Each structure stands twice: as structure tokens, then as C-alpha cells.
Short mmCIF file of C-alpha atoms in Angstrom, two decimals:
data_model
loop_
_atom_site.label_atom_id
_atom_site.label_comp_id
_atom_site.label_asym_id
_atom_site.label_seq_id
_atom_site.Cartn_x
_atom_site.Cartn_y
_atom_site.Cartn_z
CA MET A 1046 -8.78 3.49 32.52
CA LYS A 1047 -7.64 -0.12 32.72
CA LEU A 1048 -4.80 -1.21 35.69
CA ASP A 1049 -1.57 -2.52 34.51
CA PRO A 1050 -2.57 -6.48 34.75
CA HIS A 1051 1.04 -7.21 36.20
CA TYR A 1052 0.64 -4.94 39.02
CA HIS A 1053 -1.51 -4.64 42.01
CA SER A 1054 -2.70 -2.23 47.43
CA CYS A 1055 -0.16 -1.89 50.19
CA TRP A 1056 0.36 -4.90 52.61
CA TYR A 1057 3.07 -5.20 55.10
CA GLY A 1058 1.86 -6.17 58.46
CA SER A 1059 -0.95 -4.10 59.37
CA VAL A 1060 -0.21 -1.57 56.95
CA THR A 1061 -2.84 0.83 55.62
CA LEU A 1062 -2.96 3.35 52.73
CA ASN A 1063 -5.76 5.74 52.56
CA ILE A 1064 -5.43 8.48 49.56
CA ARG A 1065 -7.70 11.68 49.19
CA ILE A 1066 -8.07 14.40 46.83
CA ASN A 1067 -8.48 17.74 49.15
CA GLY A 1068 -8.25 21.05 47.22
CA GLY A 1069 -6.04 19.48 44.46
CA VAL A 1070 -3.34 18.17 46.71
CA ILE A 1071 -2.81 14.52 47.24
CA LEU A 1072 -2.43 13.54 51.14
CA LEU A 1073 -1.19 10.36 52.29
CA PHE A 1074 -2.02 8.85 55.62
CA PHE A 1075 -0.36 5.50 57.14
CA SER A 1076 -0.30 3.69 60.15
CA CYS A 1077 2.08 0.50 60.98
CA GLY A 1078 4.12 -0.98 63.41
CA ASP A 1079 7.77 -0.40 61.60
CA PHE A 1080 7.72 3.51 61.14
CA ASN A 1081 11.13 3.09 59.56
CA LEU A 1082 9.58 1.03 56.35
CA LEU A 1083 6.49 3.31 55.98
CA ARG A 1084 8.41 6.35 55.89
CA MET A 1085 10.63 4.56 53.38
CA ILE A 1086 7.44 3.89 51.19
CA LEU A 1087 6.27 7.18 51.68
CA MET A 1088 9.31 8.92 50.30
CA ARG A 1089 9.58 7.05 47.44
CA PHE A 1090 5.79 7.46 46.41
CA GLN A 1091 6.24 11.29 46.93
CA VAL A 1092 9.19 11.58 44.82
CA LEU A 1093 7.29 9.45 42.19
CA LEU A 1094 4.03 11.29 42.28
CA GLY A 1095 6.62 14.70 42.45
CA ILE A 1096 8.51 13.95 39.33
CA PHE A 1097 5.00 12.95 37.71
CA THR A 1098 3.23 15.77 38.81
CA SER A 1099 5.61 18.47 37.46
CA ILE A 1100 5.72 17.37 33.85
CA ILE A 1101 1.90 17.28 33.91
CA VAL A 1102 1.99 21.02 35.82
CA MET A 1103 4.68 21.68 33.39
CA SER A 1104 2.61 20.66 30.30
CA ASN A 1105 -0.34 22.49 31.41
CA VAL A 1106 1.01 25.78 31.72
CA GLU A 1107 -2.15 27.59 29.99
CA ALA A 1108 -4.58 26.07 31.98
CA LYS A 1109 -7.02 28.52 33.06
CA ASN A 1110 -7.10 27.21 36.93
CA ALA A 1111 -6.21 24.76 39.41
CA GLU A 1112 -9.91 23.12 38.87
CA GLU A 1113 -8.70 22.22 35.47
CA ILE A 1114 -5.65 20.88 35.63
CA LEU A 1115 -6.79 18.40 38.46
CA ASP A 1116 -10.08 17.71 36.09
CA SER A 1117 -7.28 16.28 33.67
CA PHE A 1118 -6.46 13.29 35.63
CA SER A 1119 -7.84 10.31 37.03
CA GLY A 1120 -6.96 7.62 39.12
CA SER A 1121 -7.40 3.83 39.87
CA GLY A 1122 -7.01 1.11 42.48
CA SER A 1123 -7.16 -2.57 43.17
CA MET A 1124 -6.30 -5.40 46.06
CA THR A 1125 -5.70 -8.79 45.03
CA MET A 1126 -5.51 -12.16 46.78
CA LEU A 1127 -3.84 -14.84 45.41
CA THR A 1128 -3.21 -18.32 46.29
CA ASP A 1129 0.53 -17.83 44.87
CA TYR A 1130 2.39 -14.75 43.72
CA TYR A 1131 4.00 -16.81 40.13
CA LEU A 1132 5.81 -14.32 38.27
CA HIS A 1133 8.55 -14.83 35.58
CA GLY A 1134 8.38 -18.39 35.95
CA PHE A 1135 8.53 -18.95 39.54
CA SER A 1136 6.78 -18.56 42.94
CA GLN A 1137 7.60 -15.18 43.88
CA THR A 1138 6.17 -15.95 47.85
CA ASN A 1139 7.98 -19.17 48.15
CA ASN A 1140 4.46 -21.06 47.12
CA ASN A 1141 2.43 -19.31 49.65
CA PRO A 1142 -0.65 -16.76 49.27
CA ALA A 1143 -0.20 -13.53 48.66
CA ILE A 1144 -2.23 -10.17 49.01
CA GLN A 1145 -1.13 -7.50 46.62
CA GLY A 1146 -2.43 -3.88 45.73
CA SER A 1147 -1.82 -0.81 43.43
CA PHE A 1148 -2.92 2.87 43.00
CA ARG A 1149 -2.33 4.03 40.16
CA VAL A 1150 -2.53 8.05 38.73
CA ASP A 1151 -3.77 8.58 34.68
CA HIS A 1152 -3.08 12.50 33.04
CA LYS A 1153 -5.06 12.68 29.50
CA SER A 1154 -2.16 12.84 27.65
CA GLY A 1155 -0.84 9.52 28.10
CA LEU A 1156 0.96 9.80 30.98
CA TYR A 1157 0.59 7.38 33.68
CA GLY A 1158 2.39 6.78 37.46
CA GLN A 1159 1.48 3.57 39.44
CA ILE A 1160 2.98 2.33 43.06
CA PHE A 1161 2.26 -1.52 43.31
CA ALA A 1162 3.15 -3.83 46.69
CA SER A 1163 3.10 -7.75 47.28
CA ASN A 1164 4.01 -9.42 49.93
CA ALA A 1165 6.87 -11.56 48.67
CA ASN A 1166 9.76 -14.43 50.05
CA LEU A 1167 13.03 -14.47 47.81
CA GLY A 1168 15.45 -14.88 50.60
CA SER A 1169 15.68 -16.42 54.10
CA SER A 1170 12.81 -13.96 55.18
CA GLY A 1171 9.48 -12.74 53.67
CA SER A 1172 9.58 -9.34 53.02
CA LEU A 1173 7.61 -6.76 50.79
CA GLU A 1174 7.93 -6.25 46.97
CA LEU A 1175 7.28 -2.32 46.00
CA ASN A 1176 7.27 -1.16 42.55
CA TYR A 1177 7.10 2.48 41.37
CA MET A 1178 7.01 2.75 37.84
CA ILE A 1179 6.09 6.04 35.45
CA GLY A 1180 5.01 4.98 31.66
CA TYR A 1181 3.10 6.87 28.84
CA GLN A 1182 0.26 5.48 26.80
CA HIS A 1183 -0.54 6.64 23.09
CA LYS A 1184 -3.08 5.32 21.13
CA PHE A 1185 -3.04 5.58 17.36
CA ASN A 1186 -6.06 4.46 16.36
CA GLU A 1187 -8.83 2.27 17.45
CA ASN A 1188 -7.08 -1.27 16.55
CA PHE A 1189 -3.21 0.18 17.83
CA THR A 1190 -1.99 1.46 21.54
CA THR A 1191 2.04 1.39 22.90
CA ASP A 1192 2.94 1.53 25.78
CA LEU A 1193 6.39 2.58 27.00
CA LYS A 1194 7.13 2.48 31.09
CA TYR A 1195 10.21 2.52 33.62
CA VAL A 1196 10.14 0.00 36.33
CA LYS A 1197 12.08 0.46 39.97
CA ILE A 1198 11.47 -3.06 41.91
CA ARG A 1199 12.22 -2.76 45.13
CA TYR A 1200 12.11 -5.49 48.42
CA PRO A 1201 12.45 -3.74 51.67
CA GLY A 1202 13.06 -6.30 54.85
CA LEU A 1203 14.54 -8.96 52.36
CA ASP A 1204 17.38 -10.86 54.03
CA VAL A 1205 19.80 -12.12 51.31
CA GLY A 1206 22.88 -12.21 53.53
CA GLU A 1207 26.08 -11.60 51.44
CA LEU A 1208 24.49 -11.96 48.38
CA PRO A 1209 24.16 -9.05 46.09
CA THR A 1210 20.94 -6.93 46.40
CA ALA A 1211 17.72 -8.49 44.72
CA ASN A 1212 16.65 -4.78 43.55
CA PHE A 1213 16.81 -4.15 39.77
CA ASP A 1214 15.15 -1.90 37.72
CA VAL A 1215 13.23 -2.51 34.21
CA PHE A 1216 12.54 -0.73 30.69
CA ALA A 1217 9.44 -1.89 28.70
CA ALA A 1218 8.15 -1.52 25.66
CA SER A 1219 4.46 -2.68 24.62
CA LEU A 1220 2.34 -2.66 21.26
CA LEU A 1221 -1.35 -3.28 21.70
CA ILE A 1222 -3.52 -4.89 19.03
CA SER A 1223 -7.35 -5.19 19.84
CA ASN A 1224 -10.27 -5.96 17.86
CA ILE A 1225 -8.19 -8.52 14.97
CA PHE A 1226 -11.07 -9.84 13.67
CA ASN A 1227 -13.46 -7.37 15.46
CA ASN A 1228 -14.66 -9.70 18.69
CA ASN A 1229 -12.89 -7.33 21.08
CA GLU A 1230 -10.08 -9.45 21.73
CA LEU A 1231 -6.84 -7.95 22.50
CA LEU A 1232 -3.49 -9.52 21.29
CA ARG A 1233 0.05 -7.66 23.29
CA PHE A 1234 3.91 -7.87 22.46
CA SER A 1235 5.69 -7.13 25.02
CA ASN A 1236 9.94 -6.36 25.86
CA PHE A 1237 11.01 -5.95 29.52
CA TYR A 1238 15.02 -4.96 29.87
CA SER A 1239 16.95 -5.02 32.71
CA PRO A 1240 20.46 -3.60 32.90
CA LYS A 1241 21.33 -5.13 35.47
CA TYR A 1242 18.82 -8.13 37.05
CA SER A 1243 18.36 -9.44 40.66
CA PHE A 1244 21.59 -10.58 42.75
CA ASP A 1245 23.78 -8.92 40.26
CA SER A 1246 23.19 -11.16 37.71
CA GLY A 1247 23.74 -8.35 34.34
CA LYS A 1248 21.67 -7.67 31.54
CA ALA A 1249 18.33 -9.64 31.10
CA ALA A 1250 15.23 -9.41 28.99
CA SER A 1251 11.93 -10.79 28.34
CA TYR A 1252 10.06 -11.20 25.35
CA GLU A 1253 6.15 -11.58 26.13
CA VAL A 1254 3.22 -12.38 24.11
CA ASN A 1255 -0.42 -12.11 25.26
CA TYR A 1256 -3.76 -12.86 23.79
CA THR A 1257 -7.32 -12.62 25.64
CA GLN A 1258 -10.43 -13.45 24.09
CA PRO A 1259 -13.73 -12.36 25.29
CA ILE A 1260 -16.11 -15.71 25.74
CA THR A 1261 -18.90 -13.01 26.68
CA ASP A 1262 -19.24 -9.70 28.10
CA ASN A 1263 -17.96 -10.57 31.72
CA LEU A 1264 -16.15 -14.00 30.86
CA ASN A 1265 -12.41 -14.17 29.20
CA PHE A 1266 -10.03 -16.76 28.37
CA TYR A 1267 -7.00 -15.47 27.83
CA ALA A 1268 -3.08 -17.29 27.44
CA GLN A 1269 0.27 -16.04 28.10
CA TYR A 1270 4.01 -17.08 26.80
CA ALA A 1271 7.35 -15.55 27.46
CA TYR A 1272 11.18 -16.36 26.66
CA ASN A 1273 13.60 -15.03 29.21
CA LYS A 1274 16.96 -14.53 28.40
CA PHE A 1275 20.42 -13.83 30.18
CA SER A 1276 23.87 -12.20 28.70
CA ASN A 1277 25.62 -16.19 29.63
CA LYS A 1278 24.99 -18.92 31.69
CA GLU A 1279 27.56 -17.54 34.58
CA ASN A 1280 24.96 -14.76 35.17
CA TYR A 1281 21.85 -17.04 34.82
CA ALA A 1282 23.48 -19.06 37.24
CA LYS A 1283 23.69 -15.67 39.72
CA ALA A 1284 20.42 -15.75 39.73
CA PHE A 1285 18.77 -18.96 39.86
CA GLY A 1286 21.73 -21.03 40.81
CA ASN A 1287 22.20 -23.13 37.59
CA ASP A 1288 24.35 -22.81 35.11
CA GLU A 1289 23.04 -25.32 32.55
CA LYS A 1290 21.50 -22.66 30.55
CA ASP A 1291 21.23 -18.87 29.89
CA SER A 1292 17.41 -19.20 29.37
CA TYR A 1293 13.96 -20.47 29.76
CA TYR A 1294 10.28 -19.79 28.95
CA ASP A 1295 7.24 -19.83 31.05
CA TYR A 1296 3.17 -19.66 29.94
CA ARG A 1297 -0.15 -19.21 31.78
CA ILE A 1298 -3.12 -20.39 30.44
CA GLY A 1299 -6.62 -19.27 32.08
CA GLY A 1300 -9.65 -17.58 32.48
CA ASN A 1301 -11.91 -14.75 34.46
CA MET A 1302 -14.98 -13.61 35.20
CA SER A 1303 -15.81 -10.14 36.43
CA TYR A 1304 -19.11 -9.30 38.66
CA ASN A 1305 -19.91 -5.82 40.53
CA ASN A 1306 -16.36 -4.44 40.65
CA PHE A 1307 -14.60 -8.01 41.07
CA ILE A 1308 -12.51 -10.34 38.71
CA PHE A 1309 -12.14 -14.00 39.51
CA ASP A 1310 -9.44 -15.31 37.73
CA LEU A 1311 -8.40 -19.19 37.47
CA SER A 1312 -4.84 -20.25 35.84
CA TYR A 1313 -2.60 -22.64 35.03
CA VAL A 1314 1.26 -21.65 34.90
CA ASN A 1315 4.41 -23.57 34.47
CA SER A 1316 8.09 -23.39 32.97
CA ASN A 1317 10.92 -24.98 31.99
CA ILE A 1318 13.56 -22.79 34.38
CA ALA A 1319 16.22 -24.39 36.19
CA MET A 1320 16.66 -23.30 39.70
CA ALA A 1321 18.90 -24.61 42.62
CA GLN A 1322 18.22 -27.92 43.61
CA ASN A 1323 16.94 -26.08 47.04
CA GLN A 1324 14.66 -24.30 45.18
CA ILE A 1325 13.27 -26.58 42.49
CA LYS A 1326 9.79 -26.64 43.99
CA LEU A 1327 9.23 -23.02 43.47
CA SER A 1328 8.96 -23.89 39.82
CA GLU A 1329 6.69 -26.79 39.59
CA SER A 1330 3.40 -26.20 37.75
CA LYS A 1331 0.43 -25.42 39.57
CA VAL A 1332 -3.11 -23.89 39.16
CA ILE A 1333 -3.42 -20.23 40.87
CA PHE A 1334 -6.67 -18.45 41.79
CA GLY A 1335 -6.97 -14.88 42.53
CA ILE A 1336 -9.86 -12.91 43.80
CA THR A 1337 -9.30 -8.64 42.95
CA LYS A 1338 -11.47 -5.69 43.70
CA LEU A 1339 -11.76 -2.74 41.21
CA PHE A 1340 -11.61 0.89 42.85
#
């Protein structure tokens, strides 16, 4: 099962995450100097995993034994290093490098749960970005697949002073169309909706199109375009400190090469986002390089 391309392992100082399956039970072991942060991560991950597992177990009440239930799950993960964490038209790390990771559990029914972590810098101090998501994928045939998910995006440790919280939730729906011309290409239409975006900036939506075209067995070209819309200029200003507009676009053009469970990615990014004068540098066009290790 492929990982969601927007979500990637745990990084915060000296955080380490080990996950192993023992007799059908997933055990988590953490080590870090910040015990309170780790306890929060553990609690949130356990809640997400507990909800996800409960749903699956209820759908398998007729399974003959625990081994049969366990065999219906699969897991995958990744570690990524980027020269910049650029998302939604601006740098999430103040134009600095990022280390990211993800772990995902899939069930044969199409349900999945995933946790993503990255270093981030959206305020006066650095922080950790944590995403917890649960979703459902359904493949109609060889050409059409739908993907529905709910994502909680949190920034523990972020210092925003007297501003409202940067945390927000997202509902997303995607349609994936593959092999349009029988060349293994992939076209993805996505809609992301947040009822209450960062810094209490109200409703926000993003409409995104992604296209991937294989060049060879291990080399791909891709392009991404997104239109991002707020309910009004006032809410846009709450998020970006500029009330000139209520919408903007961003795009990415690049390519990647896979080799022995490694993915090497190079892309050009840009947007027409309007930000506060002291934040303009975050939205400048740039070239980003990344290396991902798949597990």
C-alpha cells in the first residue's frame, strides 16, 4: 500500500519511535528528554489506533481466530529529509530543512490510520507538527479509486504569543484516475475543507489537481496545482497578516527517481500568496530536494 504523499517519522530533538507486533498487540516505546510531549504523542496515537482497531475488530466478529484478524492488516512507514518543508504555498520551517516521518496501518476493507510528524516553525519558536488521520479508500476498478479522510493537525510546543491556536482539522475527499492512456499515469482531484483554519481564520478550502507521468520504471514526472480559498479577506488576514485578497494559488513541478526503497525528489515550487511584510520570504519560489526511505 502506498503512503499518502503529503504525510511522512517522528522527529523532535532526540525522539525515537519503535513499533513492533507481538502476539497481535502493537507496543510503542519512546525515549526523549521531553517526557510531557512524548506522553501527549503516545496518548493521541493510542486513541487514534484504538478507534481504528475497534472499527476493524467489529467488522471481523466472525473471524476464526486472532491470527486471521491480524493478517488482514498491513503496515508501512517512511523517513524523509527535505531542504525545506513547503506546503500550501509557503515554507512551514522558516526556509530551513525538515526531517519527517510517518507510520500507516491499512486494513483489507479499505480503512486506514496514519500518523505523520515533522519539525516546523510557524511562530516565534520552533515546534513539532503532528498529523493524526483516519481514512477509507475504495477501488471501483483498475482506473477509479476514491479516498476519504479526516486529519487532526497539531503543533505542540509552538509559541504564538497571544494569537489563537495554530491547530486545525481537515476533511478531505479525493478521486484517483489511473491508466488514462494505458501508460500508468495517475490523475488525482482533491478537495480539502477546514471548518476552522489556523489562528481562528474561519472556513477555508483547497482544490487540488495532481498529475504523475512515469518516464521509466523508476523515474516519474509530476505536476501539482492548488487553489486555496477563505470565506473573506478578514479571515485571510488572520491567517497571513494581509487583507489584499481572500484566495491564492500554489503549484509544484518536479520529478522523482526510486532506487532500492529510496526516493530522490527534485521540484520547483511557487505561489501568489499575499503575506505580511515580515513573512514574504516564506512564500518565495524555490527548488526543493528530498530523500525518502520507505519501510
